[in-house]
CSV table of C-alpha atoms in Angstrom, one decimal:
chain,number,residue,atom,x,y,z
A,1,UNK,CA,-24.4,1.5,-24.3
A,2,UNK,CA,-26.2,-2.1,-24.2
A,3,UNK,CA,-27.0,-3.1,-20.5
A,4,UNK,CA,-24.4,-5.8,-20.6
A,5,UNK,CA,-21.5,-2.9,-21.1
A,6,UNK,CA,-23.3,-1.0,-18.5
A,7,UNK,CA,-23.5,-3.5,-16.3
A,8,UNK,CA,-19.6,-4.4,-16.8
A,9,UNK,CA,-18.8,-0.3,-16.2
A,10,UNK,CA,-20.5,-0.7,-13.1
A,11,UNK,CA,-18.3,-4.0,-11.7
A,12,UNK,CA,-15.7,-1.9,-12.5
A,13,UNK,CA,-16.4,1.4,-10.8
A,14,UNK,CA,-17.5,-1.0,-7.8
A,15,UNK,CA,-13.8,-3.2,-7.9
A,16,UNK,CA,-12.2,0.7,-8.8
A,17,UNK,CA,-13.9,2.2,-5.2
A,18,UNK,CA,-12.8,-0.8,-3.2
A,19,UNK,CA,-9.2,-0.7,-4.8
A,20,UNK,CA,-9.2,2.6,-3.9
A,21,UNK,CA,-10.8,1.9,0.0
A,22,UNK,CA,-7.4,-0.5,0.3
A,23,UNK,CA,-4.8,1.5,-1.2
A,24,UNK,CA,-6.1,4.2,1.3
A,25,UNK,CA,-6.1,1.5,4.2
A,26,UNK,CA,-2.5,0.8,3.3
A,27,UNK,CA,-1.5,4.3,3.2
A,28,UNK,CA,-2.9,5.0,6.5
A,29,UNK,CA,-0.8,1.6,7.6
A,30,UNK,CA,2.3,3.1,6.1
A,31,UNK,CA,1.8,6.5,7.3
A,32,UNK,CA,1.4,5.1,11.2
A,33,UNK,CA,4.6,3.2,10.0
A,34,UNK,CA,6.9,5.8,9.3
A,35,UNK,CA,6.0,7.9,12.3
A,36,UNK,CA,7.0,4.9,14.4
A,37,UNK,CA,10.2,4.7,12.1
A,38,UNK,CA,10.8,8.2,12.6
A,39,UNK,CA,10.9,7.6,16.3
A,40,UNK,CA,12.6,4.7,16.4
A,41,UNK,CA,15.3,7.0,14.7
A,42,UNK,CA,15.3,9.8,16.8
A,43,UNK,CA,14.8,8.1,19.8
A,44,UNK,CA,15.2,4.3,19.5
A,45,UNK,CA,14.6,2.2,21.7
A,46,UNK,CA,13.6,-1.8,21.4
A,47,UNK,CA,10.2,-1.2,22.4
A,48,UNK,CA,9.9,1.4,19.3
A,49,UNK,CA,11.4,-1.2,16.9
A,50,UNK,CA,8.6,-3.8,18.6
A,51,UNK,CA,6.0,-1.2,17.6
A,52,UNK,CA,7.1,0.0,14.0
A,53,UNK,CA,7.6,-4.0,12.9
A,54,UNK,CA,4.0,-4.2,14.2
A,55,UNK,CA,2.9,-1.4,12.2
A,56,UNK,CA,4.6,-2.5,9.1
A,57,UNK,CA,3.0,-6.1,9.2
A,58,UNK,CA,-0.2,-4.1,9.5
A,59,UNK,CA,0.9,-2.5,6.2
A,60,UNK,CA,2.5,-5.9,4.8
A,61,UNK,CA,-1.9,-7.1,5.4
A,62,UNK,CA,-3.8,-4.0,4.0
A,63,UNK,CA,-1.1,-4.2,1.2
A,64,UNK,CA,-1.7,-8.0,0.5
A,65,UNK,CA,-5.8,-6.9,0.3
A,66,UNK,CA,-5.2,-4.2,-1.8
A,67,UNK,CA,-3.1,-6.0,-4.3
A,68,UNK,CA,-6.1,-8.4,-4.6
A,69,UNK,CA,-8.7,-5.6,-5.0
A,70,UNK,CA,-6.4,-4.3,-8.0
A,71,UNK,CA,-5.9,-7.3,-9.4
A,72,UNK,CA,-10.0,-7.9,-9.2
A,73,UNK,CA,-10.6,-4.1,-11.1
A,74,UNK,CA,-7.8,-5.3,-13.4
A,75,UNK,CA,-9.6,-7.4,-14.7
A,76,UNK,CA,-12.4,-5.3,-14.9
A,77,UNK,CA,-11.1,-2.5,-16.8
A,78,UNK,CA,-7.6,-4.4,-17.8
A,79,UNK,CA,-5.7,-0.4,-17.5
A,80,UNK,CA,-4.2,-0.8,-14.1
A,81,UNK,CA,-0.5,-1.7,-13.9
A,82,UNK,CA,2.4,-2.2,-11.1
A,83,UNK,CA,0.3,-4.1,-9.2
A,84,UNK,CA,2.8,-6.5,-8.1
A,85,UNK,CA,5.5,-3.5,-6.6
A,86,UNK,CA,2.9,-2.4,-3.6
A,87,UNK,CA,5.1,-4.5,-1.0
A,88,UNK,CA,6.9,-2.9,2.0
A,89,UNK,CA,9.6,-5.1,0.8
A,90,UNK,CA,11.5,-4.8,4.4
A,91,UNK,CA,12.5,-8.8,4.5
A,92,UNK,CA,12.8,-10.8,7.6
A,93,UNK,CA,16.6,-10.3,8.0
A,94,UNK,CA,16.6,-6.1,8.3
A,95,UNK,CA,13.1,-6.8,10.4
A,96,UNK,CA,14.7,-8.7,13.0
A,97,UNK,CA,18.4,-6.7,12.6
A,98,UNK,CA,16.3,-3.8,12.8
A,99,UNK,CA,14.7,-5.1,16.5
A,100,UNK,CA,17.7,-6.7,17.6
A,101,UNK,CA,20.7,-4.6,16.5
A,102,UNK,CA,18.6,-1.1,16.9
A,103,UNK,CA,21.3,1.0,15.2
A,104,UNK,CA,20.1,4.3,13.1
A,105,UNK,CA,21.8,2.6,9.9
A,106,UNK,CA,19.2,-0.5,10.0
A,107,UNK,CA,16.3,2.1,11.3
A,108,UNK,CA,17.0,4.1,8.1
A,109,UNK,CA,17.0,1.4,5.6
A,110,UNK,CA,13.6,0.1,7.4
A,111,UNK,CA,12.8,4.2,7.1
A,112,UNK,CA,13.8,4.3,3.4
A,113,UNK,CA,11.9,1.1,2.3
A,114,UNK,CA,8.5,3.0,4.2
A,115,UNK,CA,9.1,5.5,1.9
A,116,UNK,CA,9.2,4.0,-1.2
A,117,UNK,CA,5.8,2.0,0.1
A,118,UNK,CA,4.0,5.0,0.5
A,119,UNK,CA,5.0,6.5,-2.7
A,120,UNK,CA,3.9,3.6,-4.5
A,121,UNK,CA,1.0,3.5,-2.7
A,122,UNK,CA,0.1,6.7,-3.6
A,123,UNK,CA,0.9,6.5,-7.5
A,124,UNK,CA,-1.2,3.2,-7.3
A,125,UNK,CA,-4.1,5.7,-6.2
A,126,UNK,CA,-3.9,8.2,-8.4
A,127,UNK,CA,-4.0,5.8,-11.4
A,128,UNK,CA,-7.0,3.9,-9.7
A,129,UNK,CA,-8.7,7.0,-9.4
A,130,UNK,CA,-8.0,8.0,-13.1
A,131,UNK,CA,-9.1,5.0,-14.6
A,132,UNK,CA,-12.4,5.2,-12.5
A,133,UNK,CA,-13.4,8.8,-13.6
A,134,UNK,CA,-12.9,7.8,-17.0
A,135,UNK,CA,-15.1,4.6,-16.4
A,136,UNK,CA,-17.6,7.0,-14.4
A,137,UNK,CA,-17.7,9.5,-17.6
A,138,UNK,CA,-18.8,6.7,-19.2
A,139,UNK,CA,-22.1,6.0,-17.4
């Protein structure tokens, strides 16, 4: 391997780990999310729905910065795809029925739309982490 492709393998194990670093932020994000959601079912309450949309525009911000970091080790290694479906995807119309209204049939659409974050979330990690040990094999 010439130093120049070594040098471009390690950019992209460096972009890989901080992809990684901000899918797992925005996991964490989501997870505190849907515990909040969860609640907010059970129990409901306006404060709950206050909490949970504060929690999800946590996500909405760890999602934004890892959608950037993939899009930076995309470029790197030009193998990682679906960037552009890590959203929360809520809207402002369910966010503000969902803190207004406070029924269980906008808390589980809100509920149902954490989900599908945090399984995107997670397949977006488990490809990142792929590509990187094959760009780690390589060193």
């Amino acid at each position: 391997m010439t130093p120049d492709e070594q040098r471009e393998v390690t950019e992209a194990i460096s972009a890989g780990r901080r992809a990684i670093a901000s899918l797992e932020e925005a996991a964490d994000a989501l997870d505190s999310a849907s515990r909040w959601g969860l609640f907010d079912l059970v129990m409901g309450g306006f404060i709950a729905s206050l909490v949970k949309r504060s929690r999800l525009d946590d996500a909405e911000g760890a999602l934004e910065r890892a959608r950037a970091d993939l899009r930076a080790f995309t470029r790197e290694v030009r193998d990682v795809r679906a960037i552009e479906e890590l959203r929360v995807g809520v809207g402002p119309v369910a966010s503000t029925l969902d803190v207004l209204l406070d029924n269980p049939f906008v808390d589980l659409y809100v509920q149902k739309r954490i989900d599908d974050a945090q399984d995107s979330v997670e397949a977006a990690i488990g490809a990142t982490k792929t590509v990187l040990a094959r760009l780690e094999a390589l060193r």
